[in-house]
Structures are given as C-alpha cells and as structure tokens.
Tab-separated table of N, CA, C and O in Angstrom:
chain	number	residue	atom	x	y	z
A	1	GLN	N	163.234	-69.510	53.701
A	1	GLN	CA	164.405	-70.211	53.384
A	1	GLN	C	164.540	-70.108	51.862
A	1	GLN	O	163.522	-70.219	51.161
A	2	VAL	N	165.793	-70.216	51.378
A	2	VAL	CA	166.047	-70.221	49.977
A	2	VAL	C	166.916	-71.364	49.545
A	2	VAL	O	167.821	-71.576	50.226
A	3	GLN	N	166.576	-72.081	48.536
A	3	GLN	CA	167.421	-73.137	47.979
A	3	GLN	C	167.906	-72.614	46.667
A	3	GLN	O	167.188	-72.206	45.770
A	4	LEU	N	169.229	-72.945	46.413
A	4	LEU	CA	169.917	-72.465	45.209
A	4	LEU	C	170.443	-73.684	44.512
A	4	LEU	O	171.180	-74.495	45.099
A	5	VAL	N	170.322	-73.685	43.188
A	5	VAL	CA	170.857	-74.807	42.391
A	5	VAL	C	171.786	-74.110	41.233
A	5	VAL	O	171.212	-73.453	40.385
A	6	ASP	N	172.959	-74.482	41.219
A	6	ASP	CA	174.001	-73.938	40.358
A	6	ASP	C	174.036	-74.895	39.080
A	6	ASP	O	173.973	-76.074	39.236
A	7	SER	N	174.283	-74.294	37.867
A	7	SER	CA	174.355	-75.079	36.730
A	7	SER	C	175.187	-74.294	35.632
A	7	SER	O	175.423	-73.073	35.823
A	8	GLY	N	175.543	-75.063	34.658
A	8	GLY	CA	176.206	-74.346	33.440
A	8	GLY	C	177.773	-74.497	33.334
A	8	GLY	O	178.306	-74.000	32.409
A	9	GLY	N	178.395	-75.089	34.339
A	9	GLY	CA	179.777	-75.369	34.250
A	9	GLY	C	180.216	-76.254	33.133
A	9	GLY	O	179.314	-76.932	32.566
A	10	GLY	N	181.512	-76.337	32.857
A	10	GLY	CA	181.938	-77.322	31.878
A	10	GLY	C	183.466	-77.164	31.650
A	10	GLY	O	184.165	-76.392	32.359
A	11	LEU	N	183.875	-77.810	30.651
A	11	LEU	CA	185.285	-77.708	30.115
A	11	LEU	C	185.303	-76.838	28.880
A	11	LEU	O	184.543	-77.022	27.943
A	12	VAL	N	186.234	-75.851	28.971
A	12	VAL	CA	186.293	-74.849	27.875
A	12	VAL	C	187.732	-74.549	27.604
A	12	VAL	O	188.568	-74.554	28.575
A	13	GLN	N	188.145	-74.160	26.399
A	13	GLN	CA	189.466	-73.757	26.056
A	13	GLN	C	189.731	-72.269	26.568
A	13	GLN	O	188.707	-71.516	26.609
A	14	ALA	N	191.002	-71.965	26.795
A	14	ALA	CA	191.304	-70.592	27.198
A	14	ALA	C	190.821	-69.688	26.068
A	14	ALA	O	190.875	-69.990	24.864
A	15	GLY	N	190.189	-68.601	26.534
A	15	GLY	CA	189.627	-67.607	25.622
A	15	GLY	C	188.112	-67.814	25.371
A	15	GLY	O	187.470	-66.970	24.744
A	16	GLY	N	187.664	-68.902	25.785
A	16	GLY	CA	186.275	-69.234	25.602
A	16	GLY	C	185.313	-68.588	26.640
A	16	GLY	O	185.754	-67.877	27.510
A	17	SER	N	184.088	-68.981	26.520
A	17	SER	CA	182.981	-68.382	27.312
A	17	SER	C	182.148	-69.495	27.968
A	17	SER	O	181.918	-70.553	27.353
A	18	LEU	N	181.551	-69.242	29.035
A	18	LEU	CA	180.474	-70.120	29.699
A	18	LEU	C	179.483	-69.143	30.392
A	18	LEU	O	179.826	-68.119	30.872
A	19	ARG	N	178.164	-69.549	30.371
A	19	ARG	CA	177.259	-68.843	31.213
A	19	ARG	C	176.750	-69.699	32.273
A	19	ARG	O	176.153	-70.789	32.074
A	20	LEU	N	177.035	-69.309	33.513
A	20	LEU	CA	176.538	-70.115	34.749
A	20	LEU	C	175.183	-69.537	35.175
A	20	LEU	O	174.909	-68.315	34.998
A	21	SER	N	174.397	-70.427	35.630
A	21	SER	CA	173.023	-70.114	36.204
A	21	SER	C	172.911	-70.589	37.602
A	21	SER	O	173.448	-71.536	37.992
A	22	CYS	N	171.983	-69.806	38.378
A	22	CYS	CA	171.698	-70.195	39.738
A	22	CYS	C	170.227	-69.991	39.877
A	22	CYS	O	169.742	-68.830	39.860
A	23	ALA	N	169.510	-71.033	39.972
A	23	ALA	CA	167.993	-71.042	40.202
A	23	ALA	C	167.630	-71.051	41.595
A	23	ALA	O	168.144	-71.952	42.361
A	24	ALA	N	166.840	-70.070	42.078
A	24	ALA	CA	166.472	-70.053	43.496
A	24	ALA	C	165.034	-70.457	43.630
A	24	ALA	O	164.097	-70.137	42.834
A	25	SER	N	164.715	-71.126	44.746
A	25	SER	CA	163.385	-71.500	45.130
A	25	SER	C	162.824	-70.468	46.046
A	25	SER	O	163.592	-69.752	46.693
A	26	GLY	N	161.510	-70.490	46.268
A	26	GLY	CA	160.946	-69.606	47.263
A	26	GLY	C	160.504	-68.286	46.663
A	26	GLY	O	160.907	-67.916	45.590
A	27	ARG	N	159.722	-67.633	47.441
A	27	ARG	CA	159.048	-66.335	46.923
A	27	ARG	C	159.871	-65.095	47.533
A	27	ARG	O	159.388	-63.942	47.372
A	28	THR	N	161.047	-65.337	48.128
A	28	THR	CA	161.833	-64.266	48.754
A	28	THR	C	163.102	-63.846	47.963
A	28	THR	O	163.949	-63.254	48.556
A	29	PHE	N	163.198	-64.274	46.743
A	29	PHE	CA	164.370	-64.068	45.912
A	29	PHE	C	164.786	-62.572	45.966
A	29	PHE	O	165.958	-62.260	46.108
A	30	THR	N	163.844	-61.719	45.767
A	30	THR	CA	164.133	-60.306	45.622
A	30	THR	C	164.480	-59.707	47.001
A	30	THR	O	164.879	-58.487	47.050
A	31	SER	N	164.347	-60.508	48.092
A	31	SER	CA	164.904	-59.994	49.403
A	31	SER	C	166.423	-60.100	49.551
A	31	SER	O	166.965	-59.530	50.523
A	32	TYR	N	167.032	-60.774	48.523
A	32	TYR	CA	168.447	-61.002	48.759
A	32	TYR	C	169.318	-60.519	47.656
A	32	TYR	O	168.969	-60.481	46.400
A	33	ALA	N	170.409	-59.929	48.063
A	33	ALA	CA	171.471	-59.662	47.138
A	33	ALA	C	172.140	-61.014	46.789
A	33	ALA	O	172.097	-61.963	47.569
A	34	MET	N	172.597	-61.171	45.628
A	34	MET	CA	173.257	-62.410	45.093
A	34	MET	C	174.638	-62.230	44.757
A	34	MET	O	175.116	-61.173	44.341
A	35	ALA	N	175.416	-63.269	44.877
A	35	ALA	CA	176.891	-63.258	44.564
A	35	ALA	C	177.382	-64.568	43.982
A	35	ALA	O	176.685	-65.622	44.088
A	36	TRP	N	178.488	-64.518	43.380
A	36	TRP	CA	179.174	-65.759	42.956
A	36	TRP	C	180.541	-65.715	43.612
A	36	TRP	O	181.212	-64.703	43.698
A	37	PHE	N	180.901	-66.896	44.016
A	37	PHE	CA	182.224	-67.189	44.582
A	37	PHE	C	182.843	-68.274	43.772
A	37	PHE	O	182.120	-69.016	43.041
A	38	ARG	N	184.115	-68.516	44.004
A	38	ARG	CA	184.717	-69.742	43.318
A	38	ARG	C	185.835	-70.265	44.285
A	38	ARG	O	186.387	-69.491	45.157
A	39	GLN	N	186.085	-71.583	44.163
A	39	GLN	CA	187.119	-72.184	45.010
A	39	GLN	C	187.900	-73.192	44.164
A	39	GLN	O	187.347	-74.188	43.685
A	40	ALA	N	189.135	-72.921	44.111
A	40	ALA	CA	190.043	-73.884	43.373
A	40	ALA	C	190.696	-74.821	44.462
A	40	ALA	O	190.729	-74.552	45.611
A	41	PRO	N	191.154	-76.008	43.917
A	41	PRO	CA	191.683	-76.933	44.910
A	41	PRO	C	192.851	-76.381	45.758
A	41	PRO	O	193.733	-75.714	45.222
A	42	GLY	N	192.713	-76.584	47.071
A	42	GLY	CA	193.749	-76.095	47.922
A	42	GLY	C	193.758	-74.658	48.229
A	42	GLY	O	194.595	-74.128	49.004
A	43	LYS	N	192.718	-73.884	47.734
A	43	LYS	CA	192.679	-72.463	48.042
A	43	LYS	C	191.346	-72.098	48.817
A	43	LYS	O	190.374	-72.928	48.749
A	44	GLU	N	191.280	-70.885	49.267
A	44	GLU	CA	190.166	-70.455	50.004
A	44	GLU	C	189.093	-69.997	49.006
A	44	GLU	O	189.339	-69.765	47.824
A	45	ARG	N	187.865	-70.003	49.436
A	45	ARG	CA	186.732	-69.625	48.604
A	45	ARG	C	186.900	-68.096	48.301
A	45	ARG	O	187.208	-67.306	49.235
A	46	GLU	N	186.797	-67.681	47.054
A	46	GLU	CA	187.184	-66.305	46.536
A	46	GLU	C	185.953	-65.658	46.035
A	46	GLU	O	185.162	-66.223	45.177
A	47	PHE	N	185.724	-64.411	46.399
A	47	PHE	CA	184.639	-63.602	45.833
A	47	PHE	C	184.895	-63.295	44.389
A	47	PHE	O	185.944	-62.950	43.967
A	48	VAL	N	183.840	-63.389	43.570
A	48	VAL	CA	183.880	-63.139	42.185
A	48	VAL	C	183.106	-61.862	41.793
A	48	VAL	O	183.594	-60.932	41.190
A	49	GLY	N	181.781	-61.838	42.226
A	49	GLY	CA	180.940	-60.724	41.907
A	49	GLY	C	179.702	-60.755	42.664
A	49	GLY	O	179.297	-61.829	43.122
A	50	ALA	N	178.991	-59.597	42.756
A	50	ALA	CA	177.713	-59.527	43.453
A	50	ALA	C	176.814	-58.635	42.744
A	50	ALA	O	177.238	-57.730	41.935
A	51	ILE	N	175.513	-58.780	43.011
A	51	ILE	CA	174.439	-57.939	42.332
A	51	ILE	C	173.394	-57.644	43.428
A	51	ILE	O	173.067	-58.438	44.212
A	52	SER	N	172.954	-56.435	43.378
A	52	SER	CA	171.876	-56.003	44.299
A	52	SER	C	170.542	-56.587	44.035
A	52	SER	O	170.359	-57.298	43.057
A	53	ARG	N	169.673	-56.359	45.021
A	53	ARG	CA	168.370	-57.037	45.003
A	53	ARG	C	167.668	-56.666	43.764
A	53	ARG	O	166.970	-57.592	43.066
A	54	SER	N	167.694	-55.442	43.339
A	54	SER	CA	167.010	-54.965	42.089
A	54	SER	C	167.714	-55.381	40.851
A	54	SER	O	167.089	-55.337	39.777
A	55	GLY	N	169.020	-55.567	40.925
A	55	GLY	CA	169.788	-55.763	39.731
A	55	GLY	C	170.439	-54.611	39.228
A	55	GLY	O	171.195	-54.567	38.305
A	56	ALA	N	170.180	-53.403	39.913
A	56	ALA	CA	170.673	-52.144	39.331
A	56	ALA	C	172.199	-51.877	39.628
A	56	ALA	O	172.802	-51.131	38.856
A	57	SER	N	172.751	-52.630	40.579
A	57	SER	CA	174.139	-52.367	40.949
A	57	SER	C	174.891	-53.682	40.921
A	57	SER	O	174.283	-54.774	41.315
A	58	THR	N	176.170	-53.716	40.519
A	58	THR	CA	176.961	-54.872	40.489
A	58	THR	C	178.353	-54.484	41.109
A	58	THR	O	178.739	-53.277	41.111
A	59	TYR	N	179.048	-55.394	41.541
A	59	TYR	CA	180.412	-55.177	42.073
A	59	TYR	C	181.263	-56.510	41.727
A	59	TYR	O	180.788	-57.548	41.939
A	60	TYR	N	182.514	-56.290	41.329
A	60	TYR	CA	183.352	-57.343	40.840
A	60	TYR	C	184.629	-57.355	41.559
A	60	TYR	O	185.258	-56.350	41.880
A	61	ALA	N	185.282	-58.541	41.604
A	61	ALA	CA	186.663	-58.662	41.990
A	61	ALA	C	187.530	-58.124	40.845
A	61	ALA	O	187.132	-58.263	39.723
A	62	ASP	N	188.711	-57.633	41.160
A	62	ASP	CA	189.567	-57.009	40.163
A	62	ASP	C	189.926	-58.068	39.156
A	62	ASP	O	190.149	-57.798	37.945
A	63	SER	N	190.102	-59.382	39.552
A	63	SER	CA	190.591	-60.460	38.807
A	63	SER	C	189.657	-60.724	37.603
A	63	SER	O	190.108	-61.414	36.639
A	64	VAL	N	188.365	-60.360	37.722
A	64	VAL	CA	187.339	-60.757	36.700
A	64	VAL	C	186.776	-59.566	36.088
A	64	VAL	O	186.044	-59.726	35.086
A	65	LYS	N	187.051	-58.361	36.543
A	65	LYS	CA	186.431	-57.187	36.045
A	65	LYS	C	186.708	-56.940	34.562
A	65	LYS	O	187.860	-57.072	34.098
A	66	GLY	N	185.672	-56.747	33.764
A	66	GLY	CA	185.766	-56.507	32.387
A	66	GLY	C	185.651	-57.822	31.610
A	66	GLY	O	185.483	-57.850	30.375
A	67	ARG	N	185.739	-58.969	32.276
A	67	ARG	CA	185.607	-60.310	31.660
A	67	ARG	C	184.253	-61.028	32.062
A	67	ARG	O	183.676	-61.741	31.225
A	68	PHE	N	183.841	-60.811	33.272
A	68	PHE	CA	182.719	-61.506	33.828
A	68	PHE	C	181.551	-60.516	33.992
A	68	PHE	O	181.860	-59.384	34.376
A	69	THR	N	180.391	-60.917	33.771
A	69	THR	CA	179.157	-60.122	34.047
A	69	THR	C	178.096	-60.882	34.835
A	69	THR	O	177.677	-61.968	34.480
A	70	ILE	N	177.657	-60.305	35.895
A	70	ILE	CA	176.630	-60.900	36.752
A	70	ILE	C	175.277	-60.165	36.407
A	70	ILE	O	175.272	-58.968	36.322
A	71	SER	N	174.238	-60.942	36.338
A	71	SER	CA	172.863	-60.375	36.065
A	71	SER	C	171.891	-61.277	36.770
A	71	SER	O	172.174	-62.386	37.275
A	72	ARG	N	170.695	-60.745	36.950
A	72	ARG	CA	169.646	-61.564	37.541
A	72	ARG	C	168.294	-61.185	36.820
A	72	ARG	O	168.068	-60.153	36.299
A	73	ASP	N	167.406	-62.139	36.821
A	73	ASP	CA	166.115	-62.200	36.297
A	73	ASP	C	165.143	-62.377	37.467
A	73	ASP	O	164.928	-63.655	37.724
A	74	ASN	N	164.563	-61.386	38.059
A	74	ASN	CA	163.780	-61.667	39.229
A	74	ASN	C	162.429	-62.385	38.974
A	74	ASN	O	161.895	-62.901	39.855
A	75	ALA	N	161.955	-62.214	37.728
A	75	ALA	CA	160.756	-62.866	37.345
A	75	ALA	C	160.973	-64.453	37.259
A	75	ALA	O	160.003	-65.178	37.442
A	76	LYS	N	162.176	-64.820	36.962
A	76	LYS	CA	162.549	-66.249	36.874
A	76	LYS	C	163.301	-66.770	38.128
A	76	LYS	O	163.748	-67.904	38.163
A	77	ASN	N	163.513	-65.944	39.205
A	77	ASN	CA	164.225	-66.272	40.282
A	77	ASN	C	165.578	-66.872	40.001
A	77	ASN	O	166.073	-67.970	40.531
A	78	THR	N	166.323	-66.204	39.091
A	78	THR	CA	167.543	-66.756	38.480
A	78	THR	C	168.611	-65.680	38.477
A	78	THR	O	168.397	-64.533	38.093
A	79	VAL	N	169.840	-66.044	38.830
A	79	VAL	CA	170.995	-65.143	38.677
A	79	VAL	C	172.060	-65.870	37.788
A	79	VAL	O	172.109	-67.103	37.758
A	80	TYR	N	172.686	-65.047	36.954
A	80	TYR	CA	173.544	-65.542	35.925
A	80	TYR	C	175.046	-64.949	36.108
A	80	TYR	O	175.172	-63.865	36.708
A	81	LEU	N	175.955	-65.786	35.680
A	81	LEU	CA	177.328	-65.273	35.637
A	81	LEU	C	177.840	-65.597	34.215
A	81	LEU	O	178.108	-66.781	33.864
A	82	GLN	N	177.967	-64.601	33.365
A	82	GLN	CA	178.599	-64.645	32.122
A	82	GLN	C	180.079	-64.541	32.124
A	82	GLN	O	180.562	-63.529	32.599
A	83	THR	N	180.800	-65.577	31.780
A	83	THR	CA	182.228	-65.598	31.827
A	83	THR	C	182.850	-65.614	30.447
A	83	THR	O	182.501	-66.487	29.613
A	84	ASN	N	183.627	-64.577	30.155
A	84	ASN	CA	184.275	-64.462	28.852
A	84	ASN	C	185.757	-64.342	29.027
A	84	ASN	O	186.283	-64.099	30.104
A	85	THR	N	186.396	-64.679	27.868
A	85	THR	CA	187.875	-64.579	27.856
A	85	THR	C	188.485	-65.393	28.989
A	85	THR	O	189.368	-64.918	29.837
A	86	LEU	N	188.026	-66.622	29.213
A	86	LEU	CA	188.434	-67.461	30.317
A	86	LEU	C	189.822	-67.812	30.285
A	86	LEU	O	190.442	-67.933	29.110
A	87	LYS	N	190.479	-67.897	31.397
A	87	LYS	CA	191.881	-68.189	31.509
A	87	LYS	C	191.992	-69.468	32.362
A	87	LYS	O	191.101	-69.792	33.189
A	88	PRO	N	193.132	-70.210	32.273
A	88	PRO	CA	193.320	-71.412	33.071
A	88	PRO	C	193.260	-71.154	34.548
A	88	PRO	O	192.667	-71.983	35.368
A	89	GLU	N	193.573	-69.953	34.987
A	89	GLU	CA	193.546	-69.626	36.426
A	89	GLU	C	192.060	-69.424	36.896
A	89	GLU	O	191.745	-69.253	38.158
A	90	ASP	N	191.129	-69.349	35.994
A	90	ASP	CA	189.701	-69.263	36.368
A	90	ASP	C	189.101	-70.683	36.739
A	90	ASP	O	187.965	-70.689	37.177
A	91	THR	N	189.850	-71.659	36.532
A	91	THR	CA	189.448	-73.055	36.884
A	91	THR	C	189.112	-73.160	38.370
A	91	THR	O	189.950	-72.783	39.201
A	92	ALA	N	187.858	-73.500	38.673
A	92	ALA	CA	187.362	-73.691	40.026
A	92	ALA	C	186.058	-74.220	40.043
A	92	ALA	O	185.397	-74.287	39.050
A	93	VAL	N	185.542	-74.541	41.290
A	93	VAL	CA	184.153	-74.668	41.453
A	93	VAL	C	183.495	-73.376	41.770
A	93	VAL	O	183.953	-72.695	42.677
A	94	TYR	N	182.465	-73.081	41.028
A	94	TYR	CA	181.763	-71.771	41.196
A	94	TYR	C	180.499	-71.982	41.968
A	94	TYR	O	179.646	-72.918	41.665
A	95	TYR	N	180.223	-71.133	42.952
A	95	TYR	CA	179.132	-71.194	43.841
A	95	TYR	C	178.225	-69.861	43.843
A	95	TYR	O	178.849	-68.785	43.844
A	96	CYS	N	177.010	-69.952	43.728
A	96	CYS	CA	176.217	-68.824	43.923
A	96	CYS	C	175.805	-68.767	45.458
A	96	CYS	O	175.757	-69.726	46.149
A	97	ALA	N	175.454	-67.528	45.908
A	97	ALA	CA	175.122	-67.329	47.289
A	97	ALA	C	174.093	-66.226	47.372
A	97	ALA	O	174.086	-65.187	46.547
A	98	ALA	N	173.344	-66.248	48.478
A	98	ALA	CA	172.291	-65.224	48.729
A	98	ALA	C	172.599	-64.575	50.100
A	98	ALA	O	172.820	-65.342	51.091
A	99	GLY	N	172.542	-63.303	50.168
A	99	GLY	CA	172.754	-62.601	51.425
A	99	GLY	C	171.860	-61.363	51.472
A	99	GLY	O	171.349	-60.849	50.489
A	100	LYS	N	171.995	-60.715	52.618
A	100	LYS	CA	171.145	-59.471	52.851
A	100	LYS	C	171.852	-58.215	52.607
A	100	LYS	O	171.138	-57.170	52.420
A	101	VAL	N	173.166	-58.223	52.511
A	101	VAL	CA	173.946	-56.968	52.382
A	101	VAL	C	174.622	-56.901	51.109
A	101	VAL	O	175.325	-57.893	50.781
A	102	PHE	N	174.542	-55.801	50.389
A	102	PHE	CA	175.257	-55.656	49.109
A	102	PHE	C	176.202	-54.445	49.284
A	102	PHE	O	175.741	-53.401	49.699
A	103	PRO	N	177.470	-54.511	48.822
A	103	PRO	CA	178.120	-55.729	48.404
A	103	PRO	C	178.880	-56.327	49.631
A	103	PRO	O	179.339	-55.624	50.403
A	104	THR	N	178.896	-57.629	49.681
A	104	THR	CA	179.728	-58.308	50.730
A	104	THR	C	180.629	-59.283	50.045
A	104	THR	O	180.159	-60.080	49.240
A	105	VAL	N	181.888	-59.189	50.365
A	105	VAL	CA	182.969	-60.021	49.700
A	105	VAL	C	183.378	-61.161	50.556
A	105	VAL	O	184.014	-62.076	50.016
A	106	ARG	N	182.882	-61.253	51.769
A	106	ARG	CA	183.256	-62.390	52.702
A	106	ARG	C	182.231	-63.483	52.579
A	106	ARG	O	181.018	-63.172	52.771
A	107	PRO	N	182.646	-64.671	52.451
A	107	PRO	CA	181.690	-65.782	52.464
A	107	PRO	C	180.666	-65.874	53.614
A	107	PRO	O	179.544	-66.206	53.465
A	108	ARG	N	181.219	-65.543	54.771
A	108	ARG	CA	180.375	-65.524	55.945
A	108	ARG	C	179.213	-64.529	55.937
A	108	ARG	O	178.305	-64.599	56.769
A	109	GLY	N	179.260	-63.624	54.978
A	109	GLY	CA	178.187	-62.617	54.828
A	109	GLY	C	176.952	-63.108	54.110
A	109	GLY	O	176.003	-62.403	53.953
A	110	TYR	N	177.018	-64.366	53.697
A	110	TYR	CA	175.891	-65.012	52.899
A	110	TYR	C	175.263	-66.140	53.706
A	110	TYR	O	175.879	-66.873	54.360
A	111	ASP	N	173.925	-66.177	53.479
A	111	ASP	CA	173.048	-67.106	54.253
A	111	ASP	C	172.847	-68.370	53.574
A	111	ASP	O	172.626	-69.451	54.226
A	112	TYR	N	172.800	-68.363	52.284
A	112	TYR	CA	172.483	-69.590	51.510
A	112	TYR	C	173.472	-69.813	50.356
A	112	TYR	O	173.930	-68.780	49.753
A	113	TRP	N	173.640	-71.092	49.984
A	113	TRP	CA	174.703	-71.427	49.064
A	113	TRP	C	174.157	-72.469	48.047
A	113	TRP	O	173.440	-73.364	48.486
A	114	GLY	N	174.580	-72.404	46.800
A	114	GLY	CA	174.279	-73.541	45.895
A	114	GLY	C	175.379	-74.603	46.111
A	114	GLY	O	176.262	-74.488	46.879
A	115	GLN	N	175.151	-75.662	45.348
A	115	GLN	CA	176.008	-76.783	45.453
A	115	GLN	C	177.295	-76.692	44.748
A	115	GLN	O	178.212	-77.508	44.963
A	116	GLY	N	177.346	-75.753	43.846
A	116	GLY	CA	178.606	-75.475	43.034
A	116	GLY	C	178.521	-76.145	41.664
A	116	GLY	O	177.872	-77.204	41.501
A	117	THR	N	179.224	-75.571	40.738
A	117	THR	CA	179.382	-76.103	39.391
A	117	THR	C	180.756	-75.845	38.919
A	117	THR	O	181.439	-74.937	39.101
A	118	GLN	N	181.376	-77.027	38.364
A	118	GLN	CA	182.824	-77.034	38.068
A	118	GLN	C	183.077	-76.316	36.704
A	118	GLN	O	182.381	-76.608	35.766
A	119	VAL	N	184.016	-75.404	36.681
A	119	VAL	CA	184.491	-74.670	35.466
A	119	VAL	C	185.975	-75.068	35.356
A	119	VAL	O	186.756	-74.849	36.177
A	120	THR	N	186.304	-75.731	34.223
A	120	THR	CA	187.666	-75.997	33.914
A	120	THR	C	188.070	-75.461	32.629
A	120	THR	O	187.442	-75.595	31.593
A	121	VAL	N	189.143	-74.736	32.640
A	121	VAL	CA	189.667	-73.966	31.425
A	121	VAL	C	190.987	-74.579	31.085
A	121	VAL	O	191.929	-74.505	31.915
A	122	SER	N	191.111	-75.097	29.901
A	122	SER	CA	192.366	-75.763	29.469
A	122	SER	C	193.135	-74.692	28.615
A	122	SER	O	192.620	-73.783	27.973
A	123	SER	N	194.492	-74.905	28.743
A	123	SER	CA	195.424	-74.002	28.061
A	123	SER	C	195.749	-74.386	26.556
A	123	SER	O	195.357	-75.483	26.241
C-alpha cells in the first residue's frame, strides 16, 4: 500500500509560480507511475500531468503544457509539480495519484490518492 501526502499549495498572483510536492510512504514508490490532477469547485477532477516510474517520460494536458513540469526523486519517494505562469483558471485543489499504467488520464486508473493541496491564483 502507498500513502501520499500533498503539500506546497497557496495563494499566488497571476503570473507567479508554486512548487507542489507529494511525499509517498512505503518501499514500492518506483512500482508506480505518478500523476497530478486538479479539481475546481463544481467541476470534475481534471488530469494535469503524469510521469513514468523511472521519471524518463512525462505527459501533460494541453492546458498546462509549457507552463507546468512534473518530476520525481525516487531516492526521496517524492514527486513534484512545478507550476509557472499561473492563471486564475488554474485555481483548484491539486491531488497527486499513484497508478500502474503510464500515461493514464482517467482518475479511475489510479490506485492511491493524496489528500489534496489548494492552489489559488488571484488576478
């Protein structure tokens, strides 16, 4: 089993940056592809990006491509989401997730989830 703890969210002005972190427990971190999703009030959970088990491959939603970067440090059991040039429409709760298949854009393709971290972008 894997437990995920998300952190790093906050309030930022449009154009700013945040780095989100997701710390995983357990010794099976490298068995999982990792992803970030987000969910705004009244909307469905939306895929943001994913990274393969080794970290060699990444895949992004068109809405964040070129602005967000996902990375992982397997020695620290941690995955990151660097968010740059933030826009008000990026405001959401961001969740990390662990799954067996890369890339998977549907939430049901993931087995474990973090508790979420709020990102608010002011205009």
